[in-house]
mmCIF file of N, CA and C in Angstrom:
data_model
loop_
_atom_site.group_PDB
_atom_site.id
_atom_site.type_symbol
_atom_site.label_atom_id
_atom_site.label_comp_id
_atom_site.label_asym_id
_atom_site.label_seq_id
_atom_site.Cartn_x
_atom_site.Cartn_y
_atom_site.Cartn_z
ATOM 1 N N MET A 1 110.812 79.995 82.497
ATOM 2 C CA MET A 1 110.523 81.399 82.766
ATOM 3 C C MET A 1 111.833 82.167 82.857
ATOM 4 N N ASP A 2 111.893 83.286 82.212
ATOM 5 C CA ASP A 2 113.107 84.082 82.161
ATOM 6 C C ASP A 2 113.104 85.115 83.283
ATOM 7 N N ASN A 3 114.091 85.046 84.182
ATOM 8 C CA ASN A 3 114.191 85.992 85.295
ATOM 9 C C ASN A 3 115.342 86.966 85.080
ATOM 10 N N SER A 4 115.505 87.397 83.866
ATOM 11 C CA SER A 4 116.617 88.288 83.570
ATOM 12 C C SER A 4 116.353 89.688 84.105
ATOM 13 N N LEU A 5 117.388 90.464 84.161
ATOM 14 C CA LEU A 5 117.290 91.838 84.641
ATOM 15 C C LEU A 5 116.370 92.671 83.752
ATOM 16 N N THR A 6 116.385 92.393 82.466
ATOM 17 C CA THR A 6 115.530 93.129 81.535
ATOM 18 C C THR A 6 114.055 92.890 81.837
ATOM 19 N N LEU A 7 113.704 91.648 82.127
ATOM 20 C CA LEU A 7 112.316 91.313 82.453
ATOM 21 C C LEU A 7 111.896 92.000 83.753
ATOM 22 N N LYS A 8 112.764 91.971 84.757
ATOM 23 C CA LYS A 8 112.445 92.613 86.042
ATOM 24 C C LYS A 8 112.309 94.125 85.880
ATOM 25 N N ALA A 9 113.212 94.727 85.118
ATOM 26 C CA ALA A 9 113.155 96.173 84.895
ATOM 27 C C ALA A 9 111.900 96.549 84.115
ATOM 28 N N GLY A 10 111.542 95.760 83.138
ATOM 29 C CA GLY A 10 110.337 96.035 82.354
ATOM 30 C C GLY A 10 109.071 95.896 83.188
ATOM 31 N N THR A 11 109.039 94.882 84.037
ATOM 32 C CA THR A 11 107.881 94.690 84.910
ATOM 33 C C THR A 11 107.746 95.840 85.888
ATOM 34 N N PHE A 12 108.855 96.211 86.525
ATOM 35 C CA PHE A 12 108.821 97.320 87.472
ATOM 36 C C PHE A 12 108.463 98.627 86.778
ATOM 37 N N GLY A 13 109.022 98.859 85.617
ATOM 38 C CA GLY A 13 108.732 100.084 84.868
ATOM 39 C C GLY A 13 107.262 100.178 84.483
ATOM 40 N N GLY A 14 106.696 99.076 84.025
ATOM 41 C CA GLY A 14 105.280 99.069 83.673
ATOM 42 C C GLY A 14 104.402 99.298 84.885
ATOM 43 N N PHE A 15 104.755 98.676 85.998
ATOM 44 C CA PHE A 15 104.003 98.868 87.236
ATOM 45 C C PHE A 15 104.075 100.323 87.692
ATOM 46 N N ALA A 16 105.284 100.882 87.714
ATOM 47 C CA ALA A 16 105.470 102.259 88.172
ATOM 48 C C ALA A 16 104.720 103.245 87.269
ATOM 49 N N LEU A 17 104.805 103.043 85.978
ATOM 50 C CA LEU A 17 104.138 103.961 85.048
ATOM 51 C C LEU A 17 102.613 103.847 85.093
ATOM 52 N N SER A 18 102.104 102.730 85.568
ATOM 53 C CA SER A 18 100.650 102.606 85.680
ATOM 54 C C SER A 18 100.130 103.090 87.027
ATOM 55 N N VAL A 19 100.964 103.069 88.058
ATOM 56 C CA VAL A 19 100.514 103.455 89.400
ATOM 57 C C VAL A 19 100.769 104.930 89.689
ATOM 58 N N ILE A 20 101.928 105.430 89.340
ATOM 59 C CA ILE A 20 102.324 106.798 89.712
ATOM 60 C C ILE A 20 101.350 107.864 89.210
ATOM 61 N N PRO A 21 100.866 107.805 87.980
ATOM 62 C CA PRO A 21 99.924 108.859 87.545
ATOM 63 C C PRO A 21 98.602 108.857 88.314
ATOM 64 N N ASN A 22 98.255 107.734 88.922
ATOM 65 C CA ASN A 22 96.989 107.637 89.634
ATOM 66 C C ASN A 22 97.090 108.016 91.107
ATOM 67 N N LEU A 23 98.280 108.302 91.591
ATOM 68 C CA LEU A 23 98.457 108.692 92.988
ATOM 69 C C LEU A 23 98.167 110.179 93.151
ATOM 70 N N THR A 24 97.438 110.486 94.186
ATOM 71 C CA THR A 24 97.192 111.891 94.509
ATOM 72 C C THR A 24 97.874 112.201 95.832
ATOM 73 N N SER A 25 98.046 113.480 96.089
ATOM 74 C CA SER A 25 98.698 113.857 97.345
ATOM 75 C C SER A 25 97.846 113.446 98.542
ATOM 76 N N ALA A 26 96.533 113.408 98.375
ATOM 77 C CA ALA A 26 95.650 112.980 99.466
ATOM 78 C C ALA A 26 95.892 111.506 99.803
ATOM 79 N N ASP A 27 96.126 110.685 98.777
ATOM 80 C CA ASP A 27 96.410 109.271 99.020
ATOM 81 C C ASP A 27 97.725 109.100 99.766
ATOM 82 N N VAL A 28 98.722 109.853 99.377
ATOM 83 C CA VAL A 28 100.030 109.758 100.020
ATOM 84 C C VAL A 28 99.940 110.206 101.475
ATOM 85 N N ILE A 29 99.239 111.309 101.722
ATOM 86 C CA ILE A 29 99.089 111.805 103.093
ATOM 87 C C ILE A 29 98.306 110.808 103.937
ATOM 88 N N LYS A 30 97.242 110.243 103.376
ATOM 89 C CA LYS A 30 96.442 109.262 104.112
ATOM 90 C C LYS A 30 97.292 108.039 104.461
ATOM 91 N N THR A 31 98.126 107.596 103.540
ATOM 92 C CA THR A 31 98.990 106.455 103.785
ATOM 93 C C THR A 31 99.985 106.751 104.899
ATOM 94 N N ILE A 32 100.572 107.943 104.883
ATOM 95 C CA ILE A 32 101.529 108.327 105.918
ATOM 96 C C ILE A 32 100.859 108.378 107.288
ATOM 97 N N VAL A 33 99.678 108.965 107.350
ATOM 98 C CA VAL A 33 98.952 109.069 108.622
ATOM 99 C C VAL A 33 98.595 107.681 109.150
ATOM 100 N N LEU A 34 98.094 106.818 108.288
ATOM 101 C CA LEU A 34 97.723 105.475 108.716
ATOM 102 C C LEU A 34 98.943 104.664 109.150
ATOM 103 N N ALA A 35 100.067 104.856 108.488
ATOM 104 C CA ALA A 35 101.292 104.164 108.889
ATOM 105 C C ALA A 35 101.753 104.630 110.266
ATOM 106 N N CYS A 36 101.654 105.912 110.534
ATOM 107 C CA CYS A 36 102.031 106.447 111.852
ATOM 108 C C CYS A 36 101.112 105.909 112.943
ATOM 109 N N ILE A 37 99.819 105.887 112.675
ATOM 110 C CA ILE A 37 98.869 105.352 113.649
ATOM 111 C C ILE A 37 99.155 103.879 113.911
ATOM 112 N N GLY A 38 99.415 103.130 112.880
ATOM 113 C CA GLY A 38 99.732 101.710 113.030
ATOM 114 C C GLY A 38 100.993 101.481 113.840
ATOM 115 N N ALA A 39 102.012 102.305 113.623
ATOM 116 C CA ALA A 39 103.256 102.164 114.372
ATOM 117 C C ALA A 39 103.049 102.476 115.852
ATOM 118 N N VAL A 40 102.291 103.519 116.145
ATOM 119 C CA VAL A 40 102.032 103.892 117.537
ATOM 120 C C VAL A 40 101.222 102.808 118.246
ATOM 121 N N VAL A 41 100.199 102.287 117.583
ATOM 122 C CA VAL A 41 99.385 101.238 118.185
ATOM 123 C C VAL A 41 100.211 99.978 118.406
ATOM 124 N N SER A 42 101.025 99.614 117.445
ATOM 125 C CA SER A 42 101.876 98.439 117.578
ATOM 126 C C SER A 42 102.846 98.586 118.746
ATOM 127 N N PHE A 43 103.442 99.753 118.868
ATOM 128 C CA PHE A 43 104.371 100.007 119.968
ATOM 129 C C PHE A 43 103.642 99.935 121.306
ATOM 130 N N GLY A 44 102.456 100.531 121.379
ATOM 131 C CA GLY A 44 101.677 100.512 122.613
ATOM 132 C C GLY A 44 101.268 99.107 123.019
ATOM 133 N N VAL A 45 100.835 98.297 122.063
ATOM 134 C CA VAL A 45 100.454 96.922 122.362
ATOM 135 C C VAL A 45 101.659 96.117 122.822
ATOM 136 N N THR A 46 102.805 96.352 122.205
ATOM 137 C CA THR A 46 104.017 95.660 122.624
ATOM 138 C C THR A 46 104.372 95.996 124.066
ATOM 139 N N LEU A 47 104.327 97.273 124.416
ATOM 140 C CA LEU A 47 104.614 97.657 125.797
ATOM 141 C C LEU A 47 103.597 97.055 126.766
ATOM 142 N N PHE A 48 102.329 97.076 126.391
ATOM 143 C CA PHE A 48 101.277 96.514 127.233
ATOM 144 C C PHE A 48 101.502 95.022 127.460
ATOM 145 N N LEU A 49 101.818 94.287 126.400
ATOM 146 C CA LEU A 49 102.031 92.845 126.532
ATOM 147 C C LEU A 49 103.286 92.531 127.330
ATOM 148 N N LYS A 50 104.323 93.353 127.214
ATOM 149 C CA LYS A 50 105.531 93.149 128.021
ATOM 150 C C LYS A 50 105.210 93.311 129.497
ATOM 151 N N ARG A 51 104.445 94.338 129.831
ATOM 152 C CA ARG A 51 104.062 94.557 131.239
ATOM 153 C C ARG A 51 103.169 93.445 131.745
ATOM 154 N N LEU A 52 102.289 92.980 130.883
ATOM 155 C CA LEU A 52 101.340 91.954 131.259
ATOM 156 C C LEU A 52 102.030 90.620 131.519
ATOM 157 N N THR A 53 103.063 90.336 130.742
ATOM 158 C CA THR A 53 103.719 89.020 130.845
ATOM 159 C C THR A 53 104.960 89.032 131.717
ATOM 160 N N SER A 54 105.436 90.209 132.114
ATOM 161 C CA SER A 54 106.660 90.217 132.922
ATOM 162 C C SER A 54 106.351 89.794 134.347
ATOM 163 N N LYS A 55 107.307 89.129 134.941
ATOM 164 C CA LYS A 55 107.159 88.675 136.319
ATOM 165 C C LYS A 55 107.510 89.800 137.257
ATOM 166 N N LYS A 56 106.737 89.928 138.304
ATOM 167 C CA LYS A 56 107.040 90.948 139.298
ATOM 168 C C LYS A 56 108.099 90.416 140.243
ATOM 169 N N LYS A 57 109.120 91.223 140.472
ATOM 170 C CA LYS A 57 110.220 90.800 141.329
ATOM 171 C C LYS A 57 110.083 91.379 142.713
#
C-alpha cells in the first residue's frame, strides 16, 4: 500500500470536495451548539466526581 503524500492529499481532497457542498449553516450551528453542551456537561460531571471522591479534611 502506498502512503505517499500524493495519495493522502488526493484522499483528503476527494473527501473535502464531497462533504463541503453538502454542509449547511444549520448543520454547522447545530454542531457548535452540541459541542458546547457536551463540554459544559463534561466539565460539570468532572467537578461533581471530584467533590464526590475527595476526602473531607
